[in-house]
Coordinates of C-alpha atoms in Angstrom, one line a residue:
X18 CA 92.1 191.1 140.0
X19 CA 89.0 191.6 142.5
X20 CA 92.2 191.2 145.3
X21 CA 94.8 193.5 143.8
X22 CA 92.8 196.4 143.8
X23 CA 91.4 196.1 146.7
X24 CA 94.6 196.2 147.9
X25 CA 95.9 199.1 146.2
X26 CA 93.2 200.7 147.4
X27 CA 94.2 199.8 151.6
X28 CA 97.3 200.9 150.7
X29 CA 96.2 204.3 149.5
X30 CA 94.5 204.4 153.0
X31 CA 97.1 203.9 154.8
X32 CA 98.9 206.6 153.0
X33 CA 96.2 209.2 152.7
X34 CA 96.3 208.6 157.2
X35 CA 99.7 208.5 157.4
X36 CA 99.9 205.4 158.8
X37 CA 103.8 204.9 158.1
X38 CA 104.8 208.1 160.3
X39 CA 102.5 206.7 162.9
X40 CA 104.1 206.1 166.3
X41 CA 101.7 203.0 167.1
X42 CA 99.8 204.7 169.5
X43 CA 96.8 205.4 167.7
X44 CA 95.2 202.6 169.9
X45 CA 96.3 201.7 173.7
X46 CA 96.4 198.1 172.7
X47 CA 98.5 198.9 169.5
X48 CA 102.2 198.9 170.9
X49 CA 101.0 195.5 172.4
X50 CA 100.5 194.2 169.4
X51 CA 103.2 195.0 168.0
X52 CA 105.6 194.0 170.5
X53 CA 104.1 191.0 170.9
X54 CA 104.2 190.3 167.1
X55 CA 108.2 190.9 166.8
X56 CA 108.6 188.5 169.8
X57 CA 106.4 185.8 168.4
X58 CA 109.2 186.7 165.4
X59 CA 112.5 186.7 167.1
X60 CA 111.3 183.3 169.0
X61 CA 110.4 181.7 165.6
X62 CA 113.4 182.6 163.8
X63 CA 116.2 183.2 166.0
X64 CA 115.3 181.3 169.7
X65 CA 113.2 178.4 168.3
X66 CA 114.8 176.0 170.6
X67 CA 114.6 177.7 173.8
X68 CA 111.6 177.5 176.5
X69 CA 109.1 179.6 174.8
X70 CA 107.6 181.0 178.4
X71 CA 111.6 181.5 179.5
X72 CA 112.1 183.5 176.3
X73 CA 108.7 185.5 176.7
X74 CA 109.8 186.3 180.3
X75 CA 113.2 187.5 179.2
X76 CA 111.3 189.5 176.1
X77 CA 109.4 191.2 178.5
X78 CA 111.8 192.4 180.8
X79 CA 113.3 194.2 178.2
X80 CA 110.0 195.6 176.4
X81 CA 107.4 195.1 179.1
X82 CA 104.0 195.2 176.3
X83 CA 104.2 192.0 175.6
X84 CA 100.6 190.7 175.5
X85 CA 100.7 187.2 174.6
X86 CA 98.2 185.7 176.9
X87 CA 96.2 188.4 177.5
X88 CA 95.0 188.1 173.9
X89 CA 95.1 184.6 172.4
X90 CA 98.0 183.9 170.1
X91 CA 96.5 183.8 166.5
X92 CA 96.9 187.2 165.1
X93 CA 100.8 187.0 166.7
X94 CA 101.6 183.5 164.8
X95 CA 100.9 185.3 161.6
X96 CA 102.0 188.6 162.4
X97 CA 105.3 187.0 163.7
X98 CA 105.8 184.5 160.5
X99 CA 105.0 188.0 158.4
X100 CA 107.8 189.6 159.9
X101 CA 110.0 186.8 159.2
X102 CA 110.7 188.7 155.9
X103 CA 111.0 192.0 157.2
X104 CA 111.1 193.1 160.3
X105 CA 109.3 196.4 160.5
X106 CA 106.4 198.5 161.8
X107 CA 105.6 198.9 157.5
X108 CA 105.6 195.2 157.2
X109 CA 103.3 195.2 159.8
X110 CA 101.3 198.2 158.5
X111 CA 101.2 196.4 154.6
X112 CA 99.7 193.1 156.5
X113 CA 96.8 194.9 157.7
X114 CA 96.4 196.1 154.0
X115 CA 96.8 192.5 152.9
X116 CA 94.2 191.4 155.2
X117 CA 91.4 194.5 154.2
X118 CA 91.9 193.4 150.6
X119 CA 91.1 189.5 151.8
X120 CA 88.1 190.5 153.6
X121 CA 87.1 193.1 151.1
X122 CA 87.8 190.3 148.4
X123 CA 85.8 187.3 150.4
X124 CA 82.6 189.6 150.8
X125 CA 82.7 190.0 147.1
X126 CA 83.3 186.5 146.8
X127 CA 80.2 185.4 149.4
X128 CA 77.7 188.5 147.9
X129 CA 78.3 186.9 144.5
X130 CA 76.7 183.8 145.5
X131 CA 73.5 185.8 146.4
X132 CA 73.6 188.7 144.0
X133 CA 74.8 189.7 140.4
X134 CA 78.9 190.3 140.1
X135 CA 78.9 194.1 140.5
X136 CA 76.5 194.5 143.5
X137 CA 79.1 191.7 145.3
X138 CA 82.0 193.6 144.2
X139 CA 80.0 197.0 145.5
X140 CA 79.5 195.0 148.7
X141 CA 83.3 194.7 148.9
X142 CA 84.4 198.3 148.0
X143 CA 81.4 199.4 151.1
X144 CA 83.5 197.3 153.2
X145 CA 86.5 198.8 152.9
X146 CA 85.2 201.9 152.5
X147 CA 83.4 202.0 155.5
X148 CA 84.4 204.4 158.3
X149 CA 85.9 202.3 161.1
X150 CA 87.4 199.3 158.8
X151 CA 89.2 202.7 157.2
X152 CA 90.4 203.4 160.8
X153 CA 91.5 199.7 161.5
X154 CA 93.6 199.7 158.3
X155 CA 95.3 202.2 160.1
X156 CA 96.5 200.6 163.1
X157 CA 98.1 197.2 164.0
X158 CA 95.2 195.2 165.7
X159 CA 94.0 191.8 165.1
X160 CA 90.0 192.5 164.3
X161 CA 90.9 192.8 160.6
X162 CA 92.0 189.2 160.9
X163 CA 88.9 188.4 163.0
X164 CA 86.6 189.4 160.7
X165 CA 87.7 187.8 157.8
X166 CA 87.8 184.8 159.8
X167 CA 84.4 185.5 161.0
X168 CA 83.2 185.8 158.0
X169 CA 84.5 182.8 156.2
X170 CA 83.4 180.6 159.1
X171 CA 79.9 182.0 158.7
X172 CA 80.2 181.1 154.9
X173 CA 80.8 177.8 155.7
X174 CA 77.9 177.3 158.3
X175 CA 75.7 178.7 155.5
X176 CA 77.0 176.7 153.0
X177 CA 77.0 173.7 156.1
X178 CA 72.9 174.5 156.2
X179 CA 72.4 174.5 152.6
X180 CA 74.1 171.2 151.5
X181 CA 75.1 168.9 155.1
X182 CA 78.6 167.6 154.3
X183 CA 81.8 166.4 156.6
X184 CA 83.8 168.8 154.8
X185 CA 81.6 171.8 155.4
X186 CA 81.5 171.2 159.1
X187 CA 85.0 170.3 159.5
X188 CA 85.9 173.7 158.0
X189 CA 83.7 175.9 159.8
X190 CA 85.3 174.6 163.0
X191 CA 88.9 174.8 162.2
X192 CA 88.2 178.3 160.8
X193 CA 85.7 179.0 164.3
X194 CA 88.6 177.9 166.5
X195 CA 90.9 180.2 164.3
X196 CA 88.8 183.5 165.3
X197 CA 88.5 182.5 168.9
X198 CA 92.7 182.2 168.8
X199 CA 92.8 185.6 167.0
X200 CA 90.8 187.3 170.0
X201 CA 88.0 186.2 172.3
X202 CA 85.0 188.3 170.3
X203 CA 85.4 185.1 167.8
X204 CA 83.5 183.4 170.5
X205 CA 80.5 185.4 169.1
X206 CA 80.1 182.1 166.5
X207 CA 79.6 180.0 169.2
X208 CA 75.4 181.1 168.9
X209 CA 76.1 178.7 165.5
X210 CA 76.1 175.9 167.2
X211 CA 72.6 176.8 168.6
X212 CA 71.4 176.3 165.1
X213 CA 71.9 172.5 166.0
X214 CA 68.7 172.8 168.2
X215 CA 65.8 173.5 166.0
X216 CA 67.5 171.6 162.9
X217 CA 67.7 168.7 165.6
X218 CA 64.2 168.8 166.0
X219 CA 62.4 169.4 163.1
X220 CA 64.4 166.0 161.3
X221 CA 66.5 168.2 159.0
X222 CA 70.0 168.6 160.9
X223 CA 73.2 165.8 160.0
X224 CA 74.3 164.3 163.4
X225 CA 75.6 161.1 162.0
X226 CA 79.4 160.3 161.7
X227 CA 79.6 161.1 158.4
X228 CA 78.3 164.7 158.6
X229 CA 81.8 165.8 161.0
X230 CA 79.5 167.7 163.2
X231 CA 81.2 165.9 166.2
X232 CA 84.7 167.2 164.9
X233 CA 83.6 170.5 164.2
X234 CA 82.4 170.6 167.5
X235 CA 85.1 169.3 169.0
X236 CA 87.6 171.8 167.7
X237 CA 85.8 174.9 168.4
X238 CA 85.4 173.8 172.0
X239 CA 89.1 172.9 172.3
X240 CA 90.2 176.1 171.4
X241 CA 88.4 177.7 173.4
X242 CA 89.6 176.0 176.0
X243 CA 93.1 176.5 175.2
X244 CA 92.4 180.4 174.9
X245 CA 90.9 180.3 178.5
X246 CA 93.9 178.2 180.1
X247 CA 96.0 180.8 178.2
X248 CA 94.4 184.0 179.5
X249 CA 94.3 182.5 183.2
X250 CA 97.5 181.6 183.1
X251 CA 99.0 184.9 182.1
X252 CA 96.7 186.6 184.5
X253 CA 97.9 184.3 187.2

């Protein structure tokens, strides 16, 4: 319920900006995106057999904004598989309203573990209601995406703190590696991982086997990884 009105309400933002007459240029990195997007789509669906740098090279002679290495590829793997239905700048558009009403709904969802129902689902409605998420709902850019990833990753670190468990850590670095694949600001939750150092000391921190600290770990540093070998190589 919490999620349909929320988005209701992203879609009324969209319309009350006119975001479906837009021309995608209401950001210089916007066109990008969306280029990028429908390529991730026409690979996944109509070349999926074919080289995917040979096919990228090809896109881009054509429509020369593709930015696929110079942002990581998480945002374009959805984006692309969300097209897969439909094919348009309003599919795009109605993602981004799909995405406010998940972050919108997950801060309601978090706040309600600390406060009473109606102060989390306040928390929410601030959220979208603030000034420059209003703005992002707008446009077709990834940090709607990265902030709901953010955000559930630093859910799970609390949660991780609270009550040690494998399951815990494991998630907060698969969903950690998924914001640093969105766009390189998810390398913010790297600082973390510094909580590891005074937990460490004081006794009170899991480090065994059993704890998946080493896997979590492990995946946020392999993606990041992979997102730096990416961005060199299309810079290169």
């Amino acid at each position: 319920m919490t999620w349909a009105a929320l988005f209701c309400m992203a879609l009324g933002l969209q319309w009350r900006g006119g975001a479906q007459g837009s021309d995608l240029g209401g950001d210089p990195d916007e066109a990008a995106h969306a280029v990028t997007s429908l390529m991730v789509r026409d690979y996944l669906f109509q070349a999926p057999g074919q080289h995917p740098l040979r096919f990228a090279e090809k896109y881009y002679d054509r429509l020369p904004r593709v930015a696929l290495g110079h942002y990581p590829p998480g945002f374009y793997g959805l984006a692309g598989l969300w097209l897969g239905f439909k094919p348009t700048q309003g599919a795009l558009l109605m993602l981004q309203a799909v995405l406010l009403a998940a972050l919108g709904t997950a801060t309601a969802r978090v706040g309600a573990k600390l406060v009473v129902p109606w102060v989390a689902v306040g928390a929410g409605l601030l959220v979208i209601l603030a000034p420059p998420i209003q703005q992002l709902v707008l446009l077709v850019m990834s940090d709607l995406f990265l902030a709901l990833a953010c955000l559930v990753a630093t859910w799970a670190m609390a949660a991780y703190l609270e009550r040690p468990s494998k399951r815990l850590a494991l998630g907060f670095g698969f969903v950690a590696a998924l914001a640093i694949l969105i766009k390189g600001s998810g390398l913010m939750l790297a600082w973390c991982l510094l909580w590891r150092l005074p937990f460490q000391a004081s006794g009170g921190w899991c480090s065994g086997p059993r704890c998946g600290w080493p896997h979590c770990r492990s995946w946020f540093l392999r993606c990041r990884g992979s997102s730096f070998l990416t961005s060199s190589r299309r810079k290169a």
